[in-house]
C-alpha cells in the first residue's frame, strides 16, 4: 500500500467494456520526508488509479497496486494495476501528526 495525492482526472472515451463507468484519477505517490521525518512529500511518480471510494482532486489517498488492486469487489476481474482504496484522514509518525485532512501539519 502507498500514500498518494490525487492530482487530476483521466478521461478515456474508448476503452474495454469492463472499464466503462469506472472513474480514473491521476495520483502522485507520497512518502515521509527522509530528512525531517515530520512531513509528507511527493516522489514525482505518477500513476493512473481506479477510484473505488469517491476521492477528489487534492485528497491524500491510500492506493494498492498489482494483484492487490484486483482484490476489491469493485475491481475483481478488471484489467487494473492501481486502485484507490481509502481517503486518508490523518497520518501519525511516532507522536507527531504529519498530515491531517482538516488542515493540520503535513503535505
PDB file of N, CA and C in Angstrom:
ATOM      1  N   UNK A   1       0.847  -1.178   0.000  1.00  0.00           N
ATOM      2  CA  UNK A   1       0.000   0.000   0.000  1.00  0.00           C
ATOM      3  C   UNK A   1       0.889   1.237   0.000  1.00  0.00           C
ATOM      4  N   UNK A   2       0.378   2.297  -0.611  1.00  0.00           N
ATOM      5  CA  UNK A   2       1.121   3.541  -0.716  1.00  0.00           C
ATOM      6  C   UNK A   2       0.202   4.717  -0.435  1.00  0.00           C
ATOM      7  N   UNK A   3       0.790   5.796   0.082  1.00  0.00           N
ATOM      8  CA  UNK A   3       0.075   7.061   0.160  1.00  0.00           C
ATOM      9  C   UNK A   3       0.235   7.771  -1.168  1.00  0.00           C
ATOM     10  N   UNK A   4      -0.794   8.484  -1.593  1.00  0.00           N
ATOM     11  CA  UNK A   4      -0.733   9.233  -2.845  1.00  0.00           C
ATOM     12  C   UNK A   4      -1.666  10.434  -2.758  1.00  0.00           C
ATOM     13  N   UNK A   5      -1.364  11.455  -3.538  1.00  0.00           N
ATOM     14  CA  UNK A   5      -2.216  12.641  -3.633  1.00  0.00           C
ATOM     15  C   UNK A   5      -2.904  12.600  -4.992  1.00  0.00           C
ATOM     16  N   UNK A   6      -4.226  12.814  -5.013  1.00  0.00           N
ATOM     17  CA  UNK A   6      -4.963  12.877  -6.275  1.00  0.00           C
ATOM     18  C   UNK A   6      -4.594  14.190  -6.966  1.00  0.00           C
ATOM     19  N   UNK A   7      -4.069  14.076  -8.191  1.00  0.00           N
ATOM     20  CA  UNK A   7      -3.608  15.261  -8.913  1.00  0.00           C
ATOM     21  C   UNK A   7      -4.500  15.637 -10.084  1.00  0.00           C
ATOM     22  N   UNK A   8      -5.383  14.754 -10.498  1.00  0.00           N
ATOM     23  CA  UNK A   8      -6.257  15.085 -11.621  1.00  0.00           C
ATOM     24  C   UNK A   8      -7.122  13.912 -12.026  1.00  0.00           C
ATOM     25  N   UNK A   9      -7.819  14.105 -13.125  1.00  0.00           N
ATOM     26  CA  UNK A   9      -8.698  13.067 -13.658  1.00  0.00           C
ATOM     27  C   UNK A   9      -8.204  12.641 -15.032  1.00  0.00           C
ATOM     28  N   UNK A  10      -8.638  11.491 -15.458  1.00  0.00           N
ATOM     29  CA  UNK A  10      -8.294  10.977 -16.771  1.00  0.00           C
ATOM     30  C   UNK A  10      -9.585  10.564 -17.456  1.00  0.00           C
ATOM     31  N   UNK A  11      -9.775  11.005 -18.679  1.00  0.00           N
ATOM     32  CA  UNK A  11     -10.960  10.659 -19.448  1.00  0.00           C
ATOM     33  C   UNK A  11     -10.525   9.823 -20.641  1.00  0.00           C
ATOM     34  N   UNK A  12     -11.128   8.667 -20.802  1.00  0.00           N
ATOM     35  CA  UNK A  12     -10.874   7.796 -21.945  1.00  0.00           C
ATOM     36  C   UNK A  12     -12.225   7.372 -22.500  1.00  0.00           C
ATOM     37  N   UNK A  13     -12.602   7.914 -23.650  1.00  0.00           N
ATOM     38  CA  UNK A  13     -13.929   7.627 -24.199  1.00  0.00           C
ATOM     39  C   UNK A  13     -13.995   6.247 -24.843  1.00  0.00           C
ATOM     40  N   UNK A  14     -12.861   5.724 -25.258  1.00  0.00           N
ATOM     41  CA  UNK A  14     -12.836   4.379 -25.831  1.00  0.00           C
ATOM     42  C   UNK A  14     -11.960   3.501 -24.944  1.00  0.00           C
ATOM     43  N   UNK A  15     -12.565   2.459 -24.424  1.00  0.00           N
ATOM     44  CA  UNK A  15     -11.841   1.532 -23.543  1.00  0.00           C
ATOM     45  C   UNK A  15     -12.552   0.187 -23.546  1.00  0.00           C
ATOM     46  N   UNK A  16     -11.913  -0.812 -22.951  1.00  0.00           N
ATOM     47  CA  UNK A  16     -12.546  -2.130 -22.900  1.00  0.00           C
ATOM     48  C   UNK A  16     -13.862  -2.029 -22.128  1.00  0.00           C
ATOM     49  N   UNK A  17     -14.794  -2.863 -22.493  1.00  0.00           N
ATOM     50  CA  UNK A  17     -16.136  -2.805 -21.920  1.00  0.00           C
ATOM     51  C   UNK A  17     -16.193  -2.873 -20.414  1.00  0.00           C
ATOM     52  N   UNK A  18     -15.320  -3.673 -19.796  1.00  0.00           N
ATOM     53  CA  UNK A  18     -15.364  -3.825 -18.340  1.00  0.00           C
ATOM     54  C   UNK A  18     -14.938  -2.555 -17.602  1.00  0.00           C
ATOM     55  N   UNK A  19     -14.307  -1.633 -18.313  1.00  0.00           N
ATOM     56  CA  UNK A  19     -13.855  -0.387 -17.677  1.00  0.00           C
ATOM     57  C   UNK A  19     -14.835   0.771 -17.863  1.00  0.00           C
ATOM     58  N   UNK A  20     -15.895   0.575 -18.623  1.00  0.00           N
ATOM     59  CA  UNK A  20     -16.895   1.625 -18.817  1.00  0.00           C
ATOM     60  C   UNK A  20     -17.532   1.963 -17.481  1.00  0.00           C
ATOM     61  N   UNK A  21     -17.618   3.250 -17.172  1.00  0.00           N
ATOM     62  CA  UNK A  21     -18.219   3.705 -15.924  1.00  0.00           C
ATOM     63  C   UNK A  21     -17.258   3.773 -14.758  1.00  0.00           C
ATOM     64  N   UNK A  22     -16.011   3.408 -14.954  1.00  0.00           N
ATOM     65  CA  UNK A  22     -15.000   3.460 -13.884  1.00  0.00           C
ATOM     66  C   UNK A  22     -14.354   4.838 -13.872  1.00  0.00           C
ATOM     67  N   UNK A  23     -14.262   5.447 -12.693  1.00  0.00           N
ATOM     68  CA  UNK A  23     -13.631   6.752 -12.530  1.00  0.00           C
ATOM     69  C   UNK A  23     -12.118   6.565 -12.445  1.00  0.00           C
ATOM     70  N   UNK A  24     -11.394   7.241 -13.343  1.00  0.00           N
ATOM     71  CA  UNK A  24      -9.944   7.155 -13.378  1.00  0.00           C
ATOM     72  C   UNK A  24      -9.335   8.463 -12.898  1.00  0.00           C
ATOM     73  N   UNK A  25      -8.397   8.378 -11.980  1.00  0.00           N
ATOM     74  CA  UNK A  25      -7.735   9.555 -11.429  1.00  0.00           C
ATOM     75  C   UNK A  25      -6.225   9.413 -11.575  1.00  0.00           C
ATOM     76  N   UNK A  26      -5.549  10.542 -11.727  1.00  0.00           N
ATOM     77  CA  UNK A  26      -4.093  10.516 -11.670  1.00  0.00           C
ATOM     78  C   UNK A  26      -3.695  10.798 -10.233  1.00  0.00           C
ATOM     79  N   UNK A  27      -2.697  10.062  -9.759  1.00  0.00           N
ATOM     80  CA  UNK A  27      -2.219  10.216  -8.386  1.00  0.00           C
ATOM     81  C   UNK A  27      -0.697  10.269  -8.386  1.00  0.00           C
ATOM     82  N   UNK A  28      -0.146  11.026  -7.441  1.00  0.00           N
ATOM     83  CA  UNK A  28       1.298  11.073  -7.244  1.00  0.00           C
ATOM     84  C   UNK A  28       1.613  10.415  -5.911  1.00  0.00           C
ATOM     85  N   UNK A  29       2.535   9.471  -5.941  1.00  0.00           N
ATOM     86  CA  UNK A  29       2.934   8.781  -4.709  1.00  0.00           C
ATOM     87  C   UNK A  29       3.587   9.764  -3.745  1.00  0.00           C
ATOM     88  N   UNK A  30       3.328   9.566  -2.450  1.00  0.00           N
ATOM     89  CA  UNK A  30       3.907  10.394  -1.387  1.00  0.00           C
ATOM     90  C   UNK A  30       4.671   9.510  -0.427  1.00  0.00           C
ATOM     91  N   UNK A  31       5.623  10.113   0.289  1.00  0.00           N
ATOM     92  CA  UNK A  31       6.385   9.391   1.301  1.00  0.00           C
ATOM     93  C   UNK A  31       6.745  10.356   2.420  1.00  0.00           C
ATOM     94  N   UNK A  32       7.197   9.790   3.509  1.00  0.00           N
ATOM     95  CA  UNK A  32       7.672  10.593   4.622  1.00  0.00           C
ATOM     96  C   UNK A  32       8.995  11.231   4.206  1.00  0.00           C
ATOM     97  N   UNK A  33       9.126  12.533   4.428  1.00  0.00           N
ATOM     98  CA  UNK A  33      10.370  13.232   4.101  1.00  0.00           C
ATOM     99  C   UNK A  33      11.514  12.565   4.848  1.00  0.00           C
ATOM    100  N   UNK A  34      12.501  11.992   4.139  1.00  0.00           N
ATOM    101  CA  UNK A  34      13.565  11.250   4.822  1.00  0.00           C
ATOM    102  C   UNK A  34      14.500  12.133   5.655  1.00  0.00           C
ATOM    103  N   UNK A  35      14.540  13.418   5.358  1.00  0.00           N
ATOM    104  CA  UNK A  35      15.428  14.313   6.103  1.00  0.00           C
ATOM    105  C   UNK A  35      14.809  14.781   7.416  1.00  0.00           C
ATOM    106  N   UNK A  36      13.575  15.259   7.354  1.00  0.00           N
ATOM    107  CA  UNK A  36      12.953  15.816   8.559  1.00  0.00           C
ATOM    108  C   UNK A  36      12.060  14.822   9.282  1.00  0.00           C
ATOM    109  N   UNK A  37      11.491  13.865   8.542  1.00  0.00           N
ATOM    110  CA  UNK A  37      10.558  12.872   9.069  1.00  0.00           C
ATOM    111  C   UNK A  37       9.355  13.508   9.781  1.00  0.00           C
ATOM    112  N   UNK A  38       9.046  14.768   9.427  1.00  0.00           N
ATOM    113  CA  UNK A  38       7.902  15.428  10.057  1.00  0.00           C
ATOM    114  C   UNK A  38       6.880  15.927   9.041  1.00  0.00           C
ATOM    115  N   UNK A  39       7.044  15.519   7.777  1.00  0.00           N
ATOM    116  CA  UNK A  39       6.077  15.904   6.749  1.00  0.00           C
ATOM    117  C   UNK A  39       6.101  14.893   5.608  1.00  0.00           C
ATOM    118  N   UNK A  40       5.046  14.910   4.822  1.00  0.00           N
ATOM    119  CA  UNK A  40       4.976  14.064   3.645  1.00  0.00           C
ATOM    120  C   UNK A  40       5.403  14.878   2.434  1.00  0.00           C
ATOM    121  N   UNK A  41       6.020  14.215   1.456  1.00  0.00           N
ATOM    122  CA  UNK A  41       6.396  14.915   0.235  1.00  0.00           C
ATOM    123  C   UNK A  41       6.211  13.990  -0.954  1.00  0.00           C
ATOM    124  N   UNK A  42       5.938  14.596  -2.100  1.00  0.00           N
ATOM    125  CA  UNK A  42       5.728  13.831  -3.318  1.00  0.00           C
ATOM    126  C   UNK A  42       7.006  13.184  -3.805  1.00  0.00           C
ATOM    127  N   UNK A  43       6.851  12.049  -4.473  1.00  0.00           N
ATOM    128  CA  UNK A  43       8.004  11.336  -5.008  1.00  0.00           C
ATOM    129  C   UNK A  43       8.249  11.675  -6.474  1.00  0.00           C
ATOM    130  N   UNK A  44       7.269  12.315  -7.116  1.00  0.00           N
ATOM    131  CA  UNK A  44       7.388  12.599  -8.539  1.00  0.00           C
ATOM    132  C   UNK A  44       6.873  11.475  -9.422  1.00  0.00           C
ATOM    133  N   UNK A  45       6.481  10.362  -8.837  1.00  0.00           N
ATOM    134  CA  UNK A  45       5.943   9.233  -9.609  1.00  0.00           C
ATOM    135  C   UNK A  45       4.429   9.365  -9.728  1.00  0.00           C
ATOM    136  N   UNK A  46       3.944   9.325 -10.955  1.00  0.00           N
ATOM    137  CA  UNK A  46       2.515   9.475 -11.217  1.00  0.00           C
ATOM    138  C   UNK A  46       1.929   8.162 -11.724  1.00  0.00           C
ATOM    139  N   UNK A  47       0.732   7.856 -11.251  1.00  0.00           N
ATOM    140  CA  UNK A  47       0.025   6.647 -11.651  1.00  0.00           C
ATOM    141  C   UNK A  47      -1.395   7.006 -12.046  1.00  0.00           C
ATOM    142  N   UNK A  48      -2.029   6.143 -12.824  1.00  0.00           N
ATOM    143  CA  UNK A  48      -3.462   6.231 -13.089  1.00  0.00           C
ATOM    144  C   UNK A  48      -4.109   5.175 -12.205  1.00  0.00           C
ATOM    145  N   UNK A  49      -5.108   5.584 -11.436  1.00  0.00           N
ATOM    146  CA  UNK A  49      -5.759   4.677 -10.493  1.00  0.00           C
ATOM    147  C   UNK A  49      -7.263   4.661 -10.699  1.00  0.00           C
ATOM    148  N   UNK A  50      -7.864   3.508 -10.477  1.00  0.00           N
ATOM    149  CA  UNK A  50      -9.315   3.393 -10.467  1.00  0.00           C
ATOM    150  C   UNK A  50      -9.789   3.806  -9.083  1.00  0.00           C
ATOM    151  N   UNK A  51     -10.752   4.721  -9.037  1.00  0.00           N
ATOM    152  CA  UNK A  51     -11.272   5.222  -7.763  1.00  0.00           C
ATOM    153  C   UNK A  51     -12.456   4.363  -7.317  1.00  0.00           C
ATOM    154  N   UNK A  52     -12.344   3.766  -6.126  1.00  0.00           N
ATOM    155  CA  UNK A  52     -13.451   2.951  -5.602  1.00  0.00           C
ATOM    156  C   UNK A  52     -14.120   3.596  -4.393  1.00  0.00           C
ATOM    157  N   UNK A  53     -13.646   4.803  -3.992  1.00  0.00           N
ATOM    158  CA  UNK A  53     -14.149   5.407  -2.755  1.00  0.00           C
ATOM    159  C   UNK A  53     -14.677   6.832  -2.917  1.00  0.00           C
ATOM    160  N   UNK A  54     -14.693   7.372  -4.120  1.00  0.00           N
ATOM    161  CA  UNK A  54     -15.201   8.729  -4.323  1.00  0.00           C
ATOM    162  C   UNK A  54     -14.208   9.820  -3.978  1.00  0.00           C
ATOM    163  N   UNK A  55     -12.931   9.574  -4.227  1.00  0.00           N
ATOM    164  CA  UNK A  55     -11.887  10.567  -3.922  1.00  0.00           C
ATOM    165  C   UNK A  55     -11.969  11.742  -4.892  1.00  0.00           C
ATOM    166  N   UNK A  56     -11.419  12.864  -4.447  1.00  0.00           N
ATOM    167  CA  UNK A  56     -11.410  14.061  -5.275  1.00  0.00           C
ATOM    168  C   UNK A  56     -10.021  14.646  -5.385  1.00  0.00           C
ATOM    169  N   UNK A  57      -9.881  15.559  -6.319  1.00  0.00           N
ATOM    170  CA  UNK A  57      -8.590  16.188  -6.559  1.00  0.00           C
ATOM    171  C   UNK A  57      -8.061  16.858  -5.285  1.00  0.00           C
ATOM    172  N   UNK A  58      -6.782  16.639  -5.009  1.00  0.00           N
ATOM    173  CA  UNK A  58      -6.124  17.219  -3.848  1.00  0.00           C
ATOM    174  C   UNK A  58      -6.152  16.347  -2.608  1.00  0.00           C
ATOM    175  N   UNK A  59      -6.983  15.318  -2.591  1.00  0.00           N
ATOM    176  CA  UNK A  59      -7.069  14.476  -1.390  1.00  0.00           C
ATOM    177  C   UNK A  59      -5.897  13.501  -1.308  1.00  0.00           C
ATOM    178  N   UNK A  60      -5.496  13.201  -0.070  1.00  0.00           N
ATOM    179  CA  UNK A  60      -4.500  12.184   0.188  1.00  0.00           C
ATOM    180  C   UNK A  60      -5.239  10.858   0.291  1.00  0.00           C
ATOM    181  N   UNK A  61      -4.772   9.861  -0.455  1.00  0.00           N
ATOM    182  CA  UNK A  61      -5.472   8.584  -0.529  1.00  0.00           C
ATOM    183  C   UNK A  61      -4.496   7.439  -0.291  1.00  0.00           C
ATOM    184  N   UNK A  62      -5.060   6.266  -0.067  1.00  0.00           N
ATOM    185  CA  UNK A  62      -4.284   5.042   0.060  1.00  0.00           C
ATOM    186  C   UNK A  62      -4.517   4.240  -1.213  1.00  0.00           C
ATOM    187  N   UNK A  63      -3.427   3.815  -1.860  1.00  0.00           N
ATOM    188  CA  UNK A  63      -3.557   3.034  -3.081  1.00  0.00           C
ATOM    189  C   UNK A  63      -2.907   1.669  -2.905  1.00  0.00           C
ATOM    190  N   UNK A  64      -3.384   0.721  -3.689  1.00  0.00           N
ATOM    191  CA  UNK A  64      -2.746  -0.590  -3.786  1.00  0.00           C
ATOM    192  C   UNK A  64      -2.446  -0.834  -5.252  1.00  0.00           C
ATOM    193  N   UNK A  65      -1.434  -1.667  -5.476  1.00  0.00           N
ATOM    194  CA  UNK A  65      -1.023  -1.962  -6.845  1.00  0.00           C
ATOM    195  C   UNK A  65      -0.874  -3.459  -7.057  1.00  0.00           C
ATOM    196  N   UNK A  66      -0.735  -3.839  -8.297  1.00  0.00           N
ATOM    197  CA  UNK A  66      -0.509  -5.237  -8.648  1.00  0.00           C
ATOM    198  C   UNK A  66      -1.729  -6.099  -8.386  1.00  0.00           C
ATOM    199  N   UNK A  67      -1.489  -7.336  -7.994  1.00  0.00           N
ATOM    200  CA  UNK A  67      -2.604  -8.272  -7.795  1.00  0.00           C
ATOM    201  C   UNK A  67      -3.559  -7.790  -6.702  1.00  0.00           C
ATOM    202  N   UNK A  68      -3.070  -7.028  -5.726  1.00  0.00           N
ATOM    203  CA  UNK A  68      -3.942  -6.487  -4.671  1.00  0.00           C
ATOM    204  C   UNK A  68      -5.002  -5.553  -5.241  1.00  0.00           C
ATOM    205  N   UNK A  69      -4.697  -4.912  -6.354  1.00  0.00           N
ATOM    206  CA  UNK A  69      -5.648  -3.987  -6.972  1.00  0.00           C
ATOM    207  C   UNK A  69      -6.875  -4.703  -7.516  1.00  0.00           C
ATOM    208  N   UNK A  70      -6.783  -5.991  -7.709  1.00  0.00           N
ATOM    209  CA  UNK A  70      -7.920  -6.754  -8.223  1.00  0.00           C
ATOM    210  C   UNK A  70      -8.644  -7.540  -7.134  1.00  0.00           C
ATOM    211  N   UNK A  71      -8.358  -7.227  -5.887  1.00  0.00           N
ATOM    212  CA  UNK A  71      -8.984  -7.959  -4.787  1.00  0.00           C
ATOM    213  C   UNK A  71     -10.177  -7.247  -4.162  1.00  0.00           C
ATOM    214  N   UNK A  72     -10.507  -6.038  -4.643  1.00  0.00           N
ATOM    215  CA  UNK A  72     -11.699  -5.367  -4.114  1.00  0.00           C
ATOM    216  C   UNK A  72     -12.917  -5.878  -4.886  1.00  0.00           C
ATOM    217  N   UNK A  73     -14.089  -5.840  -4.273  1.00  0.00           N
ATOM    218  CA  UNK A  73     -15.290  -6.275  -5.001  1.00  0.00           C
ATOM    219  C   UNK A  73     -15.526  -5.456  -6.271  1.00  0.00           C
ATOM    220  N   UNK A  74     -15.135  -4.167  -6.232  1.00  0.00           N
ATOM    221  CA  UNK A  74     -15.368  -3.274  -7.375  1.00  0.00           C
ATOM    222  C   UNK A  74     -14.421  -3.530  -8.537  1.00  0.00           C
ATOM    223  N   UNK A  75     -13.270  -4.130  -8.269  1.00  0.00           N
ATOM    224  CA  UNK A  75     -12.264  -4.288  -9.327  1.00  0.00           C
ATOM    225  C   UNK A  75     -11.941  -5.741  -9.657  1.00  0.00           C
ATOM    226  N   UNK A  76     -12.666  -6.654  -9.052  1.00  0.00           N
ATOM    227  CA  UNK A  76     -12.415  -8.071  -9.328  1.00  0.00           C
ATOM    228  C   UNK A  76     -12.567  -8.332 -10.828  1.00  0.00           C
ATOM    229  N   UNK A  77     -11.595  -8.993 -11.395  1.00  0.00           N
ATOM    230  CA  UNK A  77     -11.592  -9.369 -12.817  1.00  0.00           C
ATOM    231  C   UNK A  77     -11.472  -8.189 -13.776  1.00  0.00           C
ATOM    232  N   UNK A  78     -11.022  -7.032 -13.287  1.00  0.00           N
ATOM    233  CA  UNK A  78     -10.784  -5.889 -14.177  1.00  0.00           C
ATOM    234  C   UNK A  78      -9.295  -5.800 -14.508  1.00  0.00           C
ATOM    235  N   UNK A  79      -8.965  -5.255 -15.668  1.00  0.00           N
ATOM    236  CA  UNK A  79      -7.561  -5.108 -16.050  1.00  0.00           C
ATOM    237  C   UNK A  79      -6.946  -3.861 -15.413  1.00  0.00           C
ATOM    238  N   UNK A  80      -6.790  -3.878 -14.098  1.00  0.00           N
ATOM    239  CA  UNK A  80      -6.281  -2.701 -13.384  1.00  0.00           C
ATOM    240  C   UNK A  80      -5.026  -3.056 -12.596  1.00  0.00           C
ATOM    241  N   UNK A  81      -4.199  -2.045 -12.387  1.00  0.00           N
ATOM    242  CA  UNK A  81      -2.956  -2.241 -11.647  1.00  0.00           C
ATOM    243  C   UNK A  81      -2.860  -1.338 -10.431  1.00  0.00           C
ATOM    244  N   UNK A  82      -3.633  -0.247 -10.393  1.00  0.00           N
ATOM    245  CA  UNK A  82      -3.596   0.682  -9.261  1.00  0.00           C
ATOM    246  C   UNK A  82      -5.023   1.077  -8.898  1.00  0.00           C
ATOM    247  N   UNK A  83      -5.364   0.954  -7.601  1.00  0.00           N
ATOM    248  CA  UNK A  83      -6.719   1.240  -7.132  1.00  0.00           C
ATOM    249  C   UNK A  83      -6.653   2.088  -5.868  1.00  0.00           C
ATOM    250  N   UNK A  84      -7.519   3.097  -5.802  1.00  0.00           N
ATOM    251  CA  UNK A  84      -7.663   3.895  -4.582  1.00  0.00           C
ATOM    252  C   UNK A  84      -8.633   3.146  -3.676  1.00  0.00           C
ATOM    253  N   UNK A  85      -8.156   2.826  -2.449  1.00  0.00           N
ATOM    254  CA  UNK A  85      -8.996   2.040  -1.542  1.00  0.00           C
ATOM    255  C   UNK A  85      -9.420   2.804  -0.292  1.00  0.00           C
ATOM    256  N   UNK A  86      -8.868   4.020  -0.079  1.00  0.00           N
ATOM    257  CA  UNK A  86      -9.243   4.793   1.113  1.00  0.00           C
ATOM    258  C   UNK A  86      -8.870   6.258   0.916  1.00  0.00           C
ATOM    259  N   UNK A  87      -9.609   7.128   1.590  1.00  0.00           N
ATOM    260  CA  UNK A  87      -9.267   8.545   1.686  1.00  0.00           C
ATOM    261  C   UNK A  87      -8.689   8.735   3.084  1.00  0.00           C
ATOM    262  N   UNK A  88      -7.486   9.290   3.155  1.00  0.00           N
ATOM    263  CA  UNK A  88      -6.744   9.379   4.416  1.00  0.00           C
ATOM    264  C   UNK A  88      -7.211  10.594   5.224  1.00  0.00           C
ATOM    265  N   UNK A  89      -7.483  10.377   6.510  1.00  0.00           N
ATOM    266  CA  UNK A  89      -7.848  11.460   7.423  1.00  0.00           C
ATOM    267  C   UNK A  89      -6.627  12.008   8.149  1.00  0.00           C
ATOM    268  N   UNK A  90      -5.772  11.115   8.640  1.00  0.00           N
ATOM    269  CA  UNK A  90      -4.582  11.550   9.374  1.00  0.00           C
ATOM    270  C   UNK A  90      -3.459  10.538   9.186  1.00  0.00           C
ATOM    271  N   UNK A  91      -2.222  11.057   9.296  1.00  0.00           N
ATOM    272  CA  UNK A  91      -1.031  10.203   9.318  1.00  0.00           C
ATOM    273  C   UNK A  91      -0.210  10.619  10.523  1.00  0.00           C
ATOM    274  N   UNK A  92       0.122   9.646  11.367  1.00  0.00           N
ATOM    275  CA  UNK A  92       0.934   9.901  12.557  1.00  0.00           C
ATOM    276  C   UNK A  92       2.244   9.136  12.445  1.00  0.00           C
ATOM    277  N   UNK A  93       3.338   9.785  12.804  1.00  0.00           N
ATOM    278  CA  UNK A  93       4.647   9.144  12.876  1.00  0.00           C
ATOM    279  C   UNK A  93       5.169   9.387  14.278  1.00  0.00           C
ATOM    280  N   UNK A  94       5.415   8.306  14.987  1.00  0.00           N
ATOM    281  CA  UNK A  94       5.750   8.373  16.403  1.00  0.00           C
ATOM    282  C   UNK A  94       4.638   9.158  17.105  1.00  0.00           C
ATOM    283  N   UNK A  95       4.961  10.238  17.786  1.00  0.00           N
ATOM    284  CA  UNK A  95       3.938  11.011  18.491  1.00  0.00           C
ATOM    285  C   UNK A  95       3.460  12.232  17.718  1.00  0.00           C
ATOM    286  N   UNK A  96       3.914  12.397  16.468  1.00  0.00           N
ATOM    287  CA  UNK A  96       3.589  13.600  15.700  1.00  0.00           C
ATOM    288  C   UNK A  96       2.593  13.303  14.586  1.00  0.00           C
ATOM    289  N   UNK A  97       1.684  14.248  14.389  1.00  0.00           N
ATOM    290  CA  UNK A  97       0.761  14.172  13.259  1.00  0.00           C
ATOM    291  C   UNK A  97       1.441  14.870  12.078  1.00  0.00           C
ATOM    292  N   UNK A  98       1.771  14.109  11.044  1.00  0.00           N
ATOM    293  CA  UNK A  98       2.451  14.689   9.886  1.00  0.00           C
ATOM    294  C   UNK A  98       1.477  15.055   8.774  1.00  0.00           C
ATOM    295  N   UNK A  99       0.221  14.621   8.903  1.00  0.00           N
ATOM    296  CA  UNK A  99      -0.822  15.006   7.949  1.00  0.00           C
ATOM    297  C   UNK A  99      -2.173  14.911   8.629  1.00  0.00           C
ATOM    298  N   UNK A 100      -3.006  15.914   8.381  1.00  0.00           N
ATOM    299  CA  UNK A 100      -4.377  15.876   8.842  1.00  0.00           C
ATOM    300  C   UNK A 100      -5.260  16.482   7.756  1.00  0.00           C
ATOM    301  N   UNK A 101      -6.290  15.769   7.376  1.00  0.00           N
ATOM    302  CA  UNK A 101      -7.197  16.211   6.309  1.00  0.00           C
ATOM    303  C   UNK A 101      -7.831  17.565   6.637  1.00  0.00           C
ATOM    304  N   UNK A 102      -8.038  17.839   7.912  1.00  0.00           N
ATOM    305  CA  UNK A 102      -8.689  19.090   8.297  1.00  0.00           C
ATOM    306  C   UNK A 102      -7.730  20.281   8.346  1.00  0.00           C
ATOM    307  N   UNK A 103      -6.530  20.128   7.787  1.00  0.00           N
ATOM    308  CA  UNK A 103      -5.631  21.274   7.681  1.00  0.00           C
ATOM    309  C   UNK A 103      -4.477  21.292   8.640  1.00  0.00           C
ATOM    310  N   UNK A 104      -4.281  20.229   9.378  1.00  0.00           N
ATOM    311  CA  UNK A 104      -3.136  20.176  10.294  1.00  0.00           C
ATOM    312  C   UNK A 104      -1.837  20.064   9.537  1.00  0.00           C
ATOM    313  N   UNK A 105      -0.794  19.713  10.201  1.00  0.00           N
ATOM    314  CA  UNK A 105       0.537  19.605   9.584  1.00  0.00           C
ATOM    315  C   UNK A 105       0.539  18.615   8.440  1.00  0.00           C
ATOM    316  N   UNK A 106       1.506  18.750   7.588  1.00  0.00           N
ATOM    317  CA  UNK A 106       1.719  17.760   6.541  1.00  0.00           C
ATOM    318  C   UNK A 106       1.804  18.361   5.169  1.00  0.00           C
ATOM    319  N   UNK A 107       1.667  17.492   4.190  1.00  0.00           N
ATOM    320  CA  UNK A 107       1.863  17.876   2.789  1.00  0.00           C
ATOM    321  C   UNK A 107       0.706  18.658   2.241  1.00  0.00           C
TER     322      UNK A 107
END
